[in-house]
Amino acid sequence: MHFLDNLAIHVISHPEKIALRVDEDQISYGDLSRLATRVRRALREAGITAGDRVAFYARPDIPVLAAIVGVLQECCVMVTVHHSFSLDKLRVQIEDSGARYVITDQVSGANSVLGRTNIAGILDLNTVKAWLSEEGFSNESSHAPIDADFDGNSIGAIFFTTGSVSKPKGAVVTHRNMIAAFRAVSAYLGICENDVVLNFSTFATDFGFYSVLIPILLGGTAVISTRSGSNPREIPSMIERCNVTAIHIFPPTLVDLLSVPDLNTFPTTGIRYMLSSGQQLPVRDIARLRAIWPEVKVFSSYGMTECKRVTYLPPEQIDIRPASVGKAIPGVRTYLIDDDENLIRNAGMTGELAVSGELVMAGYWNMPEENERRFRFDVFGESRVFLTGDLFRMDEEGYLYYVARKDDVFSRNMFKVNPREVEEHLRLLPDIVDVAVVPVPDARQGVVPRACVVLNPGSSLTADGVIEHCVAGLDWQMIPAQVVFMAALPRTESGKIATRCLSADIPLMQ
């Protein structure tokens, strides 16, 4: 079975229905399929065949989706390179992935570096967009069949991480992985053909990819907002304008949304749910969202590129245990293990989360040592288990709670410091909008916590006030030795905090 098999059904049954909106632009199912067919033709003319890797280096836009559909339907492998990466980094990832074709909206720049690679050609997305206005385009065939001999175990995509902490890793995802993710996520969210799903991510992330493809494969409409970062008020405006019924959002974008002063005046009767993934939703932000939009169901979840979605918390539990990310989704099985990789069975104990099931990626691309480090075989009654590198604890009812990234926990004079615990305590201060705690070197204690804080405009909170708050509620090793006030926290394009930047030698206000 091919991941996009369902698309043909909707192209035939309602070709005029809007499949995707990106800001003010939109495209129907019929035109989307026609564009994808043109892309398939361009691939063949360039000598690209099934199994070849095709790299995408572009901002989110309608032609990108058409090209993705065409590449996947041609049974090629989609390789994601984030559009924020430098051209030199693009070249490195082209060489690493062995991509033979590049689809981009930055042709002039790409040409300047890709001549040194073995690619067979470049497709300009501006050309793809121009096809829409060609005479006779709307009369072309709107459906081209997928190869009947297609093998569902073949690779569908390589999702490269943003590499904010280390070298970007390529998560190899098969069509069976994609189908399993589609079925599991759409089932627990209840997405249907009547849904209009809004998200703010790029196709370079698996979260953005699935947030667009899942509603379209179910006959609904996907919406992408690219302007919300510079204008948070655009979010509720787009919700109203597009009759949005569901919102898929990263925590940083939710913070932006909650900053809109009159958010409670926007009608939300049509919104069924809000889904958060990526970093854990802070309890404080959940409480604020519930107070402003109490009728909107909130799905707090935990996922990663290596296993599209791992857990989710049902909306009826959000007010009962807001700090939890729930239990494993259908198709995934979770295990907590100690430092010796033995199962943890007692509630309240912290261990590394291990996952198994049909959503787990095939492995990291071209990284055999990393695969050896992260996969285990024939353990816990499973043939194959992936070690996430994330620490969790479990309550007596089996609900999971994120503790920290295993690599983030550090020792201060031999006492363990969990940055996430310090951040949650600091978020209790109403003057703090955002916060991150990172380790920095110290001559006497090895490393110490640095609190990087973003304040509400006009706040008079001082560094001494921050430290006094921590002294009153945290163990001594958790108390920040340094406090830095910042206008905003640096983030990667996927919304995660760029901790390396915060650990650098920056001016302090203590």
XYZ file of C-alpha atoms in Angstrom:
510
model
C 0.000 0.000 0.000
C 1.222 3.529 -0.879
C 0.953 6.373 1.635
C -0.954 8.549 -0.877
C -3.444 5.922 -2.098
C -6.375 7.791 -0.500
C -5.645 11.016 -2.382
C -7.017 9.717 -5.693
C -10.419 9.085 -4.069
C -10.822 12.750 -3.104
C -9.395 14.072 -6.378
C -12.129 12.149 -8.204
C -15.010 12.789 -5.756
C -14.498 16.524 -5.108
C -11.822 17.981 -7.433
C -12.940 21.587 -6.813
C -12.680 21.413 -3.023
C -9.814 23.382 -1.470
C -7.045 21.025 -0.357
C -4.533 23.568 0.956
C -4.402 27.246 1.887
C -1.094 29.014 2.537
C -1.787 32.509 3.857
C -3.892 34.083 1.058
C -3.253 31.424 -1.609
C -5.180 28.207 -2.115
C -5.338 25.161 -4.384
C -8.046 22.612 -5.139
C -7.679 18.843 -5.050
C -7.876 18.709 -8.838
C -5.200 21.339 -9.447
C -2.990 19.817 -6.748
C -3.112 16.475 -8.542
C -2.482 18.109 -11.923
C 0.576 19.948 -10.570
C 1.869 16.734 -9.012
C 1.534 14.988 -12.385
C 3.588 17.760 -14.019
C 6.265 17.277 -11.358
C 6.336 13.536 -12.080
C 6.887 14.348 -15.747
C 9.789 16.677 -14.865
C 11.363 13.952 -12.724
C 11.217 11.462 -15.580
C 12.650 13.968 -18.054
C 15.586 14.468 -15.663
C 16.175 10.714 -15.526
C 14.937 10.330 -11.948
C 13.454 6.906 -11.242
C 11.767 5.095 -8.350
C 14.006 4.888 -5.294
C 16.062 7.960 -6.209
C 16.350 10.578 -3.473
C 14.930 14.048 -4.153
C 15.873 16.922 -1.836
C 13.500 19.745 -0.882
C 14.966 23.132 0.067
C 12.075 25.589 0.213
C 9.802 27.703 2.345
C 6.262 26.357 2.878
C 4.107 27.090 -0.152
C 1.531 25.440 -2.384
C 4.003 24.304 -5.105
C 6.036 22.506 -2.431
C 3.093 20.271 -1.525
C 2.434 19.516 -5.198
C 6.092 18.568 -5.630
C 6.017 16.369 -2.520
C 2.949 14.555 -3.827
C 4.598 14.091 -7.226
C 7.841 12.785 -5.748
C 6.066 10.295 -3.488
C 3.686 9.153 -6.226
C 6.701 8.546 -8.472
C 7.971 6.282 -5.656
C 11.034 8.462 -5.090
C 12.373 9.372 -1.627
C 11.676 12.820 -0.210
C 14.731 14.304 1.557
C 14.066 17.360 3.734
C 16.630 20.155 4.063
C 15.373 23.067 6.134
C 15.094 26.288 4.121
C 16.945 28.199 6.861
C 20.106 26.140 6.345
C 23.022 27.778 4.559
C 23.841 26.808 0.993
C 27.004 25.086 2.194
C 24.936 23.021 4.612
C 22.564 22.218 1.742
C 25.511 20.906 -0.264
C 26.710 18.768 2.652
C 23.266 17.215 3.093
C 22.878 16.621 -0.652
C 26.173 14.746 -0.613
C 25.309 12.867 2.582
C 21.873 11.778 1.369
C 22.998 11.028 -2.174
C 20.091 13.068 -3.550
C 20.001 13.143 -7.357
C 17.527 15.988 -7.775
C 16.740 19.201 -5.904
C 13.410 21.031 -5.716
C 13.797 24.578 -4.426
C 12.529 28.166 -4.472
C 16.139 29.429 -4.261
C 17.468 28.285 -7.635
C 20.175 30.918 -8.159
C 21.779 30.210 -4.805
C 21.381 26.462 -5.133
C 23.020 26.490 -8.572
C 26.074 28.202 -7.110
C 26.871 25.309 -4.771
C 25.268 22.232 -6.300
C 27.454 22.192 -9.390
C 29.996 20.408 -7.213
C 27.587 17.560 -6.455
C 26.256 14.640 -8.491
C 22.682 15.888 -8.868
C 20.888 15.371 -12.179
C 18.963 18.635 -12.071
C 17.060 21.329 -10.179
C 13.340 22.096 -10.363
C 12.396 25.723 -9.723
C 9.233 25.952 -7.624
C 8.447 29.287 -9.272
C 8.125 27.320 -12.516
C 5.769 24.883 -10.805
C 3.636 27.790 -9.609
C 3.535 29.260 -13.118
C 2.040 26.036 -14.475
C -1.177 26.881 -12.648
C -1.838 29.862 -14.912
C -0.991 28.124 -18.200
C -3.775 27.949 -20.755
C -5.403 24.532 -20.763
C -3.900 23.500 -17.428
C -7.295 22.975 -15.775
C -8.308 20.575 -18.557
C -5.367 18.239 -18.058
C -5.794 14.862 -16.415
C -6.057 15.224 -12.643
C -4.968 11.732 -11.695
C -2.000 9.565 -12.639
C -1.872 6.057 -11.144
C 0.923 4.889 -8.836
C 3.047 1.938 -9.910
C 1.047 -1.198 -9.057
C 4.267 -3.071 -8.192
C 5.120 -0.575 -5.445
C 6.591 -2.125 -2.273
C 5.200 -0.564 0.921
C 8.425 -1.366 2.777
C 10.394 1.029 0.586
C 11.638 4.364 1.922
C 9.246 7.279 1.590
C 11.235 10.056 3.239
C 14.367 11.037 5.100
C 13.484 13.731 7.628
C 16.647 15.529 8.683
C 16.650 17.092 12.131
C 17.650 20.761 12.435
C 20.902 19.771 14.117
C 20.752 22.438 16.836
C 22.654 20.220 19.283
C 24.686 17.976 16.973
C 25.075 16.933 13.359
C 21.662 16.718 11.662
C 20.367 13.151 11.725
C 18.276 11.727 8.914
C 15.322 9.675 10.150
C 14.542 7.054 7.489
C 10.768 6.593 7.212
C 9.101 3.906 5.109
C 5.666 4.105 3.514
C 4.493 1.583 6.135
C 5.711 3.975 8.850
C 3.796 6.800 7.178
C 0.600 4.760 6.865
C 0.829 3.682 10.514
C 1.290 7.310 11.603
C -1.615 8.430 9.409
C -3.962 5.814 10.843
C -2.955 6.274 14.485
C -2.936 10.074 14.589
C -6.095 10.585 12.536
C -7.930 8.020 14.667
C -7.310 9.532 18.092
C -7.812 13.082 16.834
C -10.952 12.093 14.914
C -9.951 14.088 11.810
C -12.498 13.872 8.981
C -13.373 15.445 5.628
C -15.140 18.343 7.369
C -12.010 19.469 9.189
C -9.885 22.514 8.383
C -6.552 21.982 10.129
C -4.258 24.949 10.782
C -0.529 24.592 11.423
C 2.526 26.856 11.387
C 5.356 24.515 10.471
C 7.294 23.735 7.307
C 7.291 20.576 5.226
C 10.877 20.064 6.369
C 9.594 18.785 9.722
C 7.575 15.618 10.087
C 5.094 17.562 12.248
C 4.396 20.009 9.409
C 4.354 17.237 6.802
C 1.749 15.115 8.600
C -0.293 18.130 9.768
C -0.893 18.937 6.094
C -1.057 15.475 4.530
C -3.323 13.784 7.089
C -6.349 16.110 6.649
C -5.882 16.092 2.866
C -5.769 12.282 2.714
C -9.057 12.292 4.632
C -10.706 14.760 2.246
C -10.381 17.820 4.497
C -8.490 21.086 4.110
C -5.043 21.983 5.454
C -4.042 25.565 6.267
C -0.532 26.939 6.805
C 0.149 30.332 8.367
C 3.632 31.688 7.638
C 3.126 35.163 9.143
C 2.211 34.284 12.715
C 5.770 34.690 14.007
C 5.911 38.379 13.106
C 2.237 39.039 13.831
C 0.612 36.736 16.438
C -2.754 38.422 15.821
C -2.704 36.744 12.413
C -3.449 33.417 14.131
C -6.978 34.174 15.416
C -7.678 36.172 12.252
C -6.825 33.171 10.085
C -8.865 30.871 12.310
C -11.892 33.086 11.720
C -11.223 33.678 8.014
C -10.675 30.013 7.096
C -13.271 28.457 9.434
C -10.552 26.453 11.145
C -11.741 23.432 13.140
C -8.384 22.181 14.486
C -5.014 23.711 15.354
C -1.658 21.893 15.365
C 0.859 24.015 17.211
C 4.321 24.021 18.780
C 4.551 25.452 22.338
C 6.468 28.620 21.249
C 3.701 29.504 18.792
C 1.130 28.926 21.511
C 2.998 31.474 23.652
C 2.684 33.916 20.734
C -1.035 33.187 20.452
C -1.586 33.746 24.171
C 0.096 37.153 23.856
C -2.795 38.484 21.735
C -4.535 40.923 24.162
C -8.161 40.319 23.151
C -7.884 36.625 22.338
C -11.019 35.787 24.313
C -13.122 37.962 21.960
C -12.456 35.771 18.933
C -15.195 33.165 18.303
C -14.047 29.576 18.873
C -17.277 27.638 18.483
C -15.966 25.951 15.328
C -12.663 24.776 16.833
C -12.844 21.138 17.909
C -9.358 20.754 19.310
C -5.813 22.063 19.666
C -2.874 19.650 19.408
C 0.567 20.446 20.770
C 3.717 18.486 20.062
C 7.471 18.970 20.179
C 8.448 20.408 23.533
C 6.122 19.765 26.471
C 3.380 22.340 27.005
C 4.112 24.299 30.208
C 1.370 23.801 32.793
C 0.992 27.573 33.113
C 0.260 27.952 29.385
C -2.288 25.121 29.506
C -4.082 26.903 32.350
C -4.110 30.204 30.445
C -5.412 28.530 27.284
C -8.140 26.697 29.179
C -9.230 29.947 30.853
C -9.416 31.873 27.552
C -10.826 29.098 25.303
C -12.468 26.634 27.731
C -14.560 24.916 25.048
C -11.525 23.912 22.922
C -10.251 20.389 23.593
C -6.499 20.299 24.236
C -4.377 17.303 23.221
C -0.981 17.457 24.890
C 1.390 14.993 23.258
C 4.976 13.841 22.969
C 6.614 12.898 19.719
C 9.895 12.941 17.875
C 11.098 12.691 14.301
C 12.229 9.115 14.948
C 8.696 8.033 15.936
C 6.169 10.504 14.588
C 3.957 10.418 17.693
C 4.637 8.468 20.873
C 2.022 9.509 23.449
C -0.996 11.750 23.874
C -3.087 12.916 26.803
C -6.859 12.707 26.204
C -8.554 16.129 26.568
C -10.649 14.935 29.513
C -7.396 14.474 31.447
C -5.867 17.885 30.704
C -7.295 19.572 33.827
C -6.643 16.532 36.024
C -2.973 15.936 35.157
C -1.816 18.871 32.964
C 1.878 18.011 33.440
C 1.422 14.610 31.774
C 1.878 13.791 28.086
C -0.411 10.781 28.439
C 0.022 7.207 27.302
C 1.219 5.492 24.138
C -0.862 6.032 21.013
C -2.209 3.007 19.100
C 0.620 1.238 17.293
C 3.278 2.298 19.809
C 4.456 0.536 22.976
C 6.486 2.330 25.635
C 8.909 1.114 28.313
C 10.864 2.883 31.040
C 14.378 1.556 31.624
C 17.103 2.276 34.181
C 20.804 2.958 33.513
C 21.403 -0.790 33.110
C 18.528 -0.999 30.614
C 16.331 -3.020 32.970
C 12.588 -2.379 33.009
C 11.269 0.062 35.620
C 7.942 -1.157 36.949
C 7.390 1.084 39.978
C 5.469 4.345 39.696
C 7.367 7.547 40.432
C 10.775 6.305 39.324
C 12.604 8.120 36.512
C 14.049 6.287 33.538
C 14.767 6.558 29.842
C 11.789 6.034 27.558
C 12.131 3.200 25.049
C 9.582 2.742 22.270
C 8.593 0.014 19.862
C 5.967 -0.421 17.180
C 5.123 0.298 13.585
C 5.641 4.072 13.848
C 9.333 3.754 14.788
C 11.620 4.789 11.922
C 13.711 2.285 9.982
C 16.896 3.895 11.313
C 19.222 6.864 10.909
C 20.505 7.502 7.411
C 24.197 6.743 6.933
C 24.872 6.634 10.716
C 25.589 2.992 11.687
C 27.213 3.907 15.017
C 24.208 5.990 16.069
C 21.863 3.155 15.074
C 23.882 0.751 17.188
C 23.713 3.150 20.131
C 19.969 3.762 19.927
C 18.420 0.420 18.896
C 18.061 -2.797 20.901
C 16.849 -6.131 19.546
C 14.879 -8.984 21.121
C 14.227 -7.240 24.445
C 11.011 -6.770 26.491
C 9.273 -9.228 24.193
C 9.887 -6.895 21.228
C 11.962 -7.627 18.147
C 13.182 -4.045 17.944
C 13.213 -1.142 20.445
C 14.367 2.468 20.069
C 15.956 4.356 22.976
C 14.645 7.928 22.849
C 17.273 9.577 25.056
C 14.450 11.275 27.009
C 13.813 10.781 30.724
C 10.266 10.180 31.971
C 8.451 9.042 35.086
C 5.124 7.234 35.272
C 2.294 7.614 37.784
C 0.306 4.741 39.296
C -2.266 4.880 36.498
C 0.361 4.591 33.781
C 0.430 8.227 32.604
C 3.849 9.484 31.532
C 5.544 12.735 32.600
C 8.482 14.249 30.744
C 11.429 14.907 33.060
C 14.324 16.028 30.844
C 16.479 15.217 27.893
C 18.956 12.646 29.217
C 21.868 14.730 27.937
C 20.485 17.915 29.553
C 20.793 16.774 33.169
C 24.138 17.888 34.615
C 26.028 17.779 37.916
C 26.807 20.820 40.037
C 29.489 19.855 42.523
C 28.276 16.212 42.222
C 24.564 17.094 42.757
C 22.172 16.575 39.835
C 20.461 19.577 38.228
C 17.391 19.113 36.018
C 16.991 22.332 33.984
C 13.317 21.588 33.245
C 12.478 21.513 36.967
C 14.069 24.931 37.461
C 12.222 26.331 34.435
C 8.844 25.100 35.703
C 9.498 26.747 39.070
C 10.469 30.033 37.415
C 7.304 30.002 35.288
C 5.357 30.405 38.509
C 6.500 34.039 38.476
C 3.830 35.954 36.492
C 6.411 38.457 35.188
C 8.287 35.725 33.299
C 7.089 35.146 29.734
C 9.692 32.565 28.751
C 12.703 30.931 30.376
C 15.465 28.443 29.678
C 18.075 27.059 32.082
C 21.420 25.891 30.719
C 24.744 24.749 32.224
C 27.778 27.058 32.048
C 31.357 26.388 33.231
C 32.415 27.421 36.746
C 35.939 27.221 38.155
C 34.852 25.991 41.602
C 31.759 23.854 40.952
C 32.428 22.497 37.470
C 29.191 23.758 35.940
C 26.371 25.907 37.324
C 22.835 26.768 36.123
C 22.287 29.930 34.107
C 18.692 31.184 33.884
C 17.896 32.995 30.630
C 14.715 34.960 31.223
C 12.246 36.881 29.048
C 10.105 39.322 31.047
C 6.752 40.929 30.431
C 7.155 44.492 29.087
C 7.415 46.958 31.966
C 8.305 44.325 34.548
C 10.529 45.431 37.438
C 11.663 41.902 38.329
C 15.403 41.794 39.074
C 17.987 39.043 39.016
C 17.933 39.057 42.829
C 14.170 38.562 42.703
C 14.573 35.566 40.390
C 17.141 33.973 42.685
C 15.092 34.653 45.830
C 12.123 32.903 44.233
C 14.319 29.856 43.534
C 15.808 29.843 47.040
C 12.306 29.625 48.466
C 11.327 26.526 46.495
C 14.327 24.618 45.142
C 17.297 22.644 46.441
C 20.563 24.595 46.549
C 22.110 23.038 43.429
C 19.068 24.066 41.348
C 19.361 27.772 42.215
C 20.725 29.731 39.228
C 24.205 31.103 39.723
C 23.613 33.514 36.844
C 20.556 35.318 35.488
C 20.418 36.760 31.988
C 17.520 38.931 30.825
C 16.793 38.672 27.094
C 14.282 40.155 24.669
C 13.563 36.657 23.308
C 15.058 33.181 23.510
C 16.890 32.009 20.398
C 15.098 29.121 18.743
C 15.668 26.680 15.935
C 13.316 26.694 12.950
C 11.430 23.769 14.500
C 10.676 25.887 17.575
C 13.109 24.292 20.000
C 15.312 26.474 22.178
C 18.847 26.856 20.802
C 20.588 25.925 24.046
C 24.066 26.188 22.567
C 23.535 29.915 22.043
C 22.401 30.337 25.642
C 25.444 28.526 27.018
C 27.789 30.821 25.103
C 29.686 33.743 26.614
C 26.979 36.436 26.625
C 26.658 39.618 28.730
C 25.142 38.941 32.147
C 22.722 40.917 34.360
C 23.035 39.334 37.783
